[in-house]
Short mmCIF file of C-alpha atoms and ligand atoms in Angstrom, two decimals:
data_model
loop_
_atom_site.label_atom_id
_atom_site.label_comp_id
_atom_site.label_asym_id
_atom_site.label_seq_id
_atom_site.Cartn_x
_atom_site.Cartn_y
_atom_site.Cartn_z
CA MET A 1 58.62 37.88 -5.55
CA SER A 2 61.35 38.80 -8.02
CA GLY A 3 64.20 37.45 -10.09
CA CYS A 4 64.71 35.87 -13.45
CA PHE A 5 67.31 33.34 -14.59
CA ARG A 6 68.35 32.40 -18.09
CA ILE A 7 70.01 29.15 -19.15
CA ALA A 8 70.89 27.42 -22.41
CA ALA A 9 69.88 23.76 -22.83
CA PRO A 10 72.41 22.08 -25.16
CA ALA A 11 71.69 19.23 -27.57
CA LYS A 12 73.58 15.95 -27.18
CA LEU A 13 75.01 13.30 -29.43
CA ASN A 14 75.49 9.61 -28.69
CA LEU A 15 78.98 8.62 -29.81
CA GLY A 16 78.17 4.89 -29.98
CA LEU A 17 75.28 3.15 -28.24
CA GLU A 18 75.16 -0.53 -27.33
CA ILE A 19 72.25 -2.33 -25.67
CA VAL A 20 73.66 -4.98 -23.36
CA GLY A 21 70.55 -6.46 -21.75
CA LYS A 22 66.94 -6.19 -20.70
CA ARG A 23 66.21 -5.25 -17.09
CA ALA A 24 63.64 -6.56 -14.66
CA ASP A 25 62.08 -3.05 -14.49
CA GLY A 26 61.29 -3.10 -18.24
CA TYR A 27 64.13 -0.74 -19.18
CA HIS A 28 67.29 -1.80 -21.02
CA ASP A 29 70.87 -1.72 -19.83
CA LEU A 30 72.98 0.25 -22.27
CA VAL A 31 76.53 1.49 -22.73
CA THR A 32 76.81 4.80 -24.55
CA ILE A 33 78.99 7.92 -24.75
CA LEU A 34 77.02 11.15 -24.46
CA GLN A 35 78.40 14.51 -25.54
CA THR A 36 76.72 17.92 -25.20
CA ILE A 37 77.14 20.07 -28.30
CA ALA A 38 76.53 23.57 -29.61
CA PRO A 39 74.76 24.57 -31.74
CA PRO A 40 71.85 23.97 -31.38
CA ASP A 41 70.57 24.75 -27.92
CA ASP A 42 67.17 25.62 -26.46
CA ASP A 43 66.77 28.85 -24.50
CA LEU A 44 65.06 28.92 -21.10
CA GLU A 45 64.05 31.90 -18.97
CA LEU A 46 62.61 31.26 -15.55
CA ALA A 47 61.00 34.10 -13.62
CA ALA A 48 59.44 34.22 -10.17
CA ALA A 49 55.63 33.77 -10.31
CA THR A 50 52.71 32.67 -8.18
CA TYR A 51 52.04 29.48 -10.13
CA VAL A 52 54.14 27.11 -12.22
CA ARG A 53 53.45 27.85 -15.87
CA LEU A 54 55.02 27.42 -19.31
CA ARG A 55 55.11 29.58 -22.42
CA ILE A 56 56.68 27.84 -25.40
CA ASP A 57 57.13 28.86 -29.02
CA ASP A 58 55.93 25.44 -30.26
CA PRO A 59 52.33 25.06 -29.00
CA GLU A 60 52.36 21.29 -29.62
CA LEU A 61 54.94 20.94 -26.85
CA GLY A 62 53.15 23.11 -24.30
CA GLY A 63 50.95 20.45 -22.65
CA PRO A 64 51.18 19.16 -19.08
CA ASP A 65 53.51 16.33 -20.16
CA ASN A 66 56.23 18.83 -21.14
CA LEU A 67 59.29 17.47 -19.34
CA ALA A 68 60.64 20.89 -18.26
CA LEU A 69 57.26 21.73 -16.72
CA GLN A 70 57.23 18.35 -14.94
CA ALA A 71 60.75 19.07 -13.68
CA LEU A 72 59.56 22.28 -12.01
CA HIS A 73 56.66 20.47 -10.32
CA ARG A 74 58.91 17.64 -9.10
CA LEU A 75 61.52 19.97 -7.63
CA ARG A 76 58.83 22.06 -5.94
CA THR A 77 57.30 18.96 -4.36
CA ASP A 78 60.71 17.67 -3.30
CA ALA A 79 61.60 21.00 -1.68
CA ARG A 80 58.15 21.28 -0.06
CA ILE A 81 57.62 24.82 -1.33
CA THR A 82 54.58 26.43 -2.94
CA THR A 83 56.35 29.23 -4.84
CA GLY A 84 55.74 29.19 -8.58
CA ALA A 85 57.80 30.02 -11.65
CA ALA A 86 57.03 31.17 -15.19
CA LEU A 87 59.12 29.28 -17.74
CA ARG A 88 59.63 30.69 -21.22
CA LEU A 89 61.09 28.06 -23.54
CA THR A 90 62.40 28.70 -27.04
CA LYS A 91 63.00 25.49 -29.01
CA ARG A 92 65.89 25.27 -31.43
CA ILE A 93 66.89 21.60 -30.99
CA PRO A 94 65.05 19.41 -33.54
CA ILE A 95 62.19 17.58 -31.78
CA ALA A 96 62.38 13.80 -31.11
CA ALA A 97 65.48 13.53 -33.29
CA GLY A 98 67.79 11.65 -30.90
CA LEU A 99 69.44 14.91 -29.83
CA GLY A 100 68.01 15.00 -26.29
CA GLY A 101 66.09 18.28 -26.50
CA ALA A 102 63.29 17.47 -24.03
CA SER A 103 65.70 15.88 -21.52
CA SER A 104 68.05 18.85 -21.77
CA ASP A 105 65.19 21.31 -21.19
CA ALA A 106 64.18 19.34 -18.07
CA ALA A 107 67.74 19.38 -16.65
CA SER A 108 68.11 23.09 -17.40
CA ALA A 109 64.75 23.79 -15.74
CA LEU A 110 65.96 21.96 -12.59
CA LEU A 111 69.19 24.00 -12.48
CA ALA A 112 67.41 27.30 -13.11
CA ALA A 113 64.65 26.58 -10.57
CA ARG A 114 67.16 25.60 -7.88
CA ALA A 115 68.80 28.99 -8.41
CA LEU A 116 65.54 30.97 -8.67
CA TRP A 117 64.01 29.37 -5.57
CA ASN A 118 67.35 29.61 -3.73
CA LEU A 119 67.17 25.92 -2.75
CA ASP A 120 69.97 23.98 -1.09
CA THR A 121 69.02 20.75 -2.92
CA PRO A 122 72.35 18.88 -3.33
CA ASP A 123 73.51 17.78 -6.79
CA ALA A 124 72.93 14.10 -5.92
CA ARG A 125 69.31 14.80 -4.99
CA LEU A 126 68.78 16.83 -8.17
CA ALA A 127 70.24 13.87 -10.12
CA ALA A 128 67.74 11.51 -8.43
CA ILE A 129 64.84 13.78 -9.43
CA ALA A 130 66.31 13.99 -12.95
CA GLY A 131 66.49 10.18 -13.20
CA ARG A 132 62.78 9.90 -12.43
CA LEU A 133 62.02 12.37 -15.25
CA GLY A 134 63.92 10.35 -17.89
CA SER A 135 67.01 8.22 -18.43
CA ASP A 136 68.97 10.98 -20.23
CA VAL A 137 68.09 13.83 -17.85
CA PRO A 138 70.84 13.24 -15.19
CA PHE A 139 73.53 13.48 -17.91
CA PHE A 140 72.33 16.95 -18.88
CA LEU A 141 72.93 18.18 -15.31
CA ILE A 142 76.68 17.64 -15.87
CA GLY A 143 77.08 17.80 -19.67
CA GLY A 144 80.42 17.60 -21.45
CA ALA A 145 81.28 14.02 -22.37
CA ALA A 146 80.33 11.02 -20.24
CA LEU A 147 80.10 7.25 -20.41
CA ALA A 148 76.52 6.32 -19.48
CA GLU A 149 75.66 2.82 -18.27
CA GLY A 150 72.77 1.00 -16.64
CA ARG A 151 69.52 2.72 -17.65
CA GLY A 152 71.71 5.61 -18.84
CA THR A 153 71.89 7.26 -15.43
CA GLU A 154 75.23 5.81 -14.22
CA LEU A 155 77.69 8.41 -15.46
CA THR A 156 81.47 8.58 -15.68
CA ARG A 157 82.92 11.84 -16.96
CA LEU A 158 85.20 11.65 -20.02
CA PRO A 159 87.36 14.19 -21.84
CA SER A 160 85.54 15.57 -24.90
CA PRO A 161 87.10 14.44 -28.19
CA PRO A 162 88.87 17.17 -30.21
CA VAL A 163 86.52 16.91 -33.19
CA VAL A 164 83.56 18.68 -34.75
CA PHE A 165 80.41 16.92 -35.91
CA VAL A 166 78.25 17.11 -39.00
CA VAL A 167 74.70 16.37 -37.87
CA VAL A 168 71.85 15.40 -40.22
CA ALA A 169 68.43 15.62 -38.53
CA PRO A 170 65.76 14.37 -40.97
CA HIS A 171 62.26 15.88 -40.76
CA ALA A 172 60.81 12.46 -39.87
CA THR A 173 58.12 11.98 -37.25
CA ILE A 174 58.03 8.54 -35.67
CA LEU A 175 55.11 8.06 -33.32
CA ARG A 176 56.22 7.14 -29.74
CA LYS A 177 59.69 6.81 -31.21
CA THR A 178 61.78 5.80 -28.19
CA PRO A 179 59.52 3.11 -26.66
CA THR A 180 58.70 1.80 -30.16
CA LEU A 181 62.36 1.37 -31.08
CA TYR A 182 63.30 -0.17 -27.74
CA ALA A 183 60.41 -2.63 -28.16
CA ALA A 184 61.62 -3.47 -31.69
CA LEU A 185 65.10 -4.57 -30.51
CA ASP A 186 65.79 -8.27 -30.87
CA SER A 187 68.59 -10.42 -29.46
CA ALA A 188 70.80 -9.85 -32.53
CA ASP A 189 70.82 -6.11 -31.75
CA TYR A 190 72.37 -6.73 -28.31
CA SER A 191 76.14 -6.59 -27.85
CA SER A 192 78.68 -6.65 -25.03
CA GLY A 193 79.37 -2.91 -24.75
CA ALA A 194 83.01 -3.55 -25.70
CA ALA A 195 83.11 -1.11 -28.64
CA VAL A 196 81.78 1.84 -26.65
CA ARG A 197 83.98 0.98 -23.63
CA GLU A 198 87.01 0.83 -25.93
CA GLN A 199 86.09 4.28 -27.27
CA ALA A 200 85.75 5.60 -23.70
CA ALA A 201 89.20 4.17 -22.83
CA ARG A 202 90.66 5.91 -25.91
CA LEU A 203 89.24 9.28 -24.84
CA CYS A 204 90.50 8.77 -21.26
CA ALA A 205 93.99 8.08 -22.64
CA GLY A 206 93.90 11.37 -24.56
CA ASN A 207 93.37 9.78 -27.98
CA SER A 208 90.90 11.04 -30.55
CA LEU A 209 87.64 9.37 -31.50
CA ASP A 210 87.87 6.08 -33.42
CA PRO A 211 84.99 6.47 -35.92
CA THR A 212 84.87 2.71 -36.56
CA LEU A 213 83.60 2.27 -32.97
CA LEU A 214 80.49 4.47 -33.54
CA VAL A 215 78.09 1.50 -33.45
CA ASN A 216 74.39 1.96 -32.66
CA ALA A 217 71.99 -0.85 -31.65
CA PHE A 218 69.01 0.99 -33.14
CA ALA A 219 70.32 0.84 -36.72
CA ARG A 220 68.48 -2.34 -37.71
CA PRO A 221 65.12 -1.54 -36.05
CA LEU A 222 65.18 2.12 -37.18
CA TYR A 223 65.85 1.25 -40.84
CA ALA A 224 63.30 -1.61 -40.70
CA LEU A 225 60.64 0.81 -39.44
CA ARG A 226 61.60 3.60 -41.85
CA PRO A 227 63.44 2.21 -44.92
CA ASP A 228 63.77 5.75 -46.33
CA LEU A 229 66.14 6.59 -43.44
CA ALA A 230 68.41 3.68 -44.38
CA GLU A 231 69.65 5.82 -47.27
CA ILE A 232 71.13 8.49 -44.99
CA PRO A 233 74.49 6.79 -44.31
CA ALA A 234 75.16 6.37 -48.04
CA ILE A 235 74.11 9.97 -48.74
CA MET A 236 76.45 11.18 -46.00
CA ARG A 237 79.36 9.07 -47.32
CA ARG A 238 78.84 10.40 -50.85
CA ALA A 239 79.08 13.93 -49.45
CA GLY A 240 82.37 13.07 -47.72
CA ALA A 241 81.17 12.09 -44.21
CA MET A 242 82.85 8.70 -44.18
CA HIS A 243 81.72 7.43 -40.75
CA PRO A 244 78.03 8.24 -40.23
CA ALA A 245 76.27 6.90 -37.13
CA ILE A 246 72.84 7.24 -35.52
CA SER A 247 72.47 9.45 -32.44
CA GLY A 248 70.22 7.97 -29.74
CA ALA A 249 67.35 6.10 -31.32
CA GLY A 250 67.61 8.43 -34.33
CA PRO A 251 66.60 9.65 -36.76
CA ALA A 252 69.50 12.15 -36.45
CA HIS A 253 72.82 10.93 -37.85
CA VAL A 254 76.26 12.24 -36.95
CA ALA A 255 79.75 12.05 -38.44
CA PRO A 256 82.95 13.28 -36.72
CA PHE A 257 85.62 15.43 -38.38
CA ILE A 258 89.10 16.46 -37.24
CA ASP A 259 89.12 19.42 -39.67
CA PRO A 260 86.31 21.99 -39.07
CA GLU A 261 86.73 23.46 -42.58
CA ARG A 262 86.15 20.05 -44.14
CA ALA A 263 83.09 19.56 -41.90
CA LYS A 264 81.65 22.90 -43.12
CA TRP A 265 82.24 21.91 -46.72
CA VAL A 266 80.56 18.51 -46.22
CA ALA A 267 77.59 20.19 -44.49
CA THR A 268 77.19 22.57 -47.45
CA THR A 269 77.26 19.61 -49.86
CA LEU A 270 74.65 17.80 -47.75
CA ARG A 271 72.38 20.87 -47.59
CA ALA A 272 72.39 21.00 -51.39
CA ALA A 273 71.52 17.27 -51.58
CA VAL A 274 69.00 16.77 -48.74
CA GLY A 275 68.48 20.21 -47.16
CA HIS A 276 64.77 20.08 -48.09
CA VAL A 277 64.17 16.93 -45.98
CA ALA A 278 66.67 17.37 -43.14
CA ARG A 279 68.28 20.01 -40.95
CA ILE A 280 72.04 19.92 -41.33
CA PHE A 281 74.50 21.64 -39.02
CA VAL A 282 78.09 21.59 -37.82
CA ALA A 283 78.39 21.29 -34.05
CA HIS A 284 81.29 21.19 -31.62
CA PRO A 285 81.57 19.70 -28.12
CA ALA A 286 80.26 22.22 -25.58
CA PRO A 287 80.11 22.17 -21.78
CA ARG A 288 76.93 22.42 -19.69
CA ALA A 289 75.92 26.09 -19.17
CA GLN A 290 74.95 27.35 -15.70
CA PRO A 291 71.93 29.57 -14.93
CA ARG A 292 72.63 33.34 -15.05
CA ARG A 293 70.56 35.91 -13.19
CA ILE A 294 69.29 38.45 -15.75
CA ARG A 295 66.95 40.48 -13.47
O1 C5P B 301 63.74 7.05 -19.56
P1 C5P B 301 62.86 7.55 -20.66
O2 C5P B 301 61.54 8.07 -20.14
O3 C5P B 301 63.53 8.53 -21.55
O4 C5P B 301 62.54 6.30 -21.55
C1 C5P B 301 61.53 6.27 -22.52
C2 C5P B 301 61.25 4.83 -22.91
O5 C5P B 301 62.41 4.27 -23.53
C3 C5P B 301 60.99 3.93 -21.70
O6 C5P B 301 59.63 3.89 -21.39
C4 C5P B 301 61.46 2.58 -22.24
O7 C5P B 301 60.50 2.02 -23.07
C5 C5P B 301 62.64 2.95 -23.10
N1 C5P B 301 63.95 2.85 -22.44
C6 C5P B 301 64.50 1.61 -22.16
N2 C5P B 301 65.73 1.53 -21.58
C7 C5P B 301 66.45 2.63 -21.29
C8 C5P B 301 65.91 3.91 -21.57
C9 C5P B 301 64.67 3.99 -22.16
O8 C5P B 301 63.87 0.57 -22.43
N3 C5P B 301 67.65 2.52 -20.74
#
């Protein structure tokens, strides 16, 4: 038994997110644009081993419900193999922020394990396994920019917009954040999906991002649950980020910039204002990385 693969797991942003309906299976139909970014990314190393096991730098995330660990078990079962793998996971993406860290780790684990175990599992089958792990996981198998519909698993690739992003990730823990915020949606938070589809059409036509279309259905329920977070858009505007929007179900907020130097300056201003209660970084669109053999 030998071999070791390394892969980066990028964060993502939602560039607009509309909830269009409730589904019979309990999930919601949404229309969103997803974009993988760098920085930050998590770092995964997967080495041949007898059993499936995980070593992670954040012990709170090392339990059996870790999504990357579950991904390894699912792929192993699907491929009907008994070989193991030792996963070493270094977290850099803020946890439960709306930046997709756990989903990205799971997708990266699937890609690395397919390579390590030398499996011929087709992409479509890997995507089906990914969809059972979580609604955002299939997107992270392809990365870049994509329009996501249905549960979030129906993907159409888009060109990435030629912008950089200022991201504000508040140090705010919201218990069972995603299910809680989905459950808190009411009919007034639903919309047709037209704004996000218009944005997708703009990107397809080679136009830049229209920041006025960065709507997010979770704004009302998120700010109702945590009124302190409702101040973030105004803080960002005062620092020069004129079009702040929530990523995912939050609490991370994002604002696009054409000029990277201006984005850096705004991020510095924001660090001085709220750097003690939030992580602030400048990120650019980045493609999905592939696993690399390192031993
Ligand atoms: O798919 P995932 O496991 O990430 O979803 C977590 C929770 O978010 C689900 O249990 C559900 O409550 C909610 N959800 C939803 N509709 C979606 C995606 C997630 O209601 N499209």
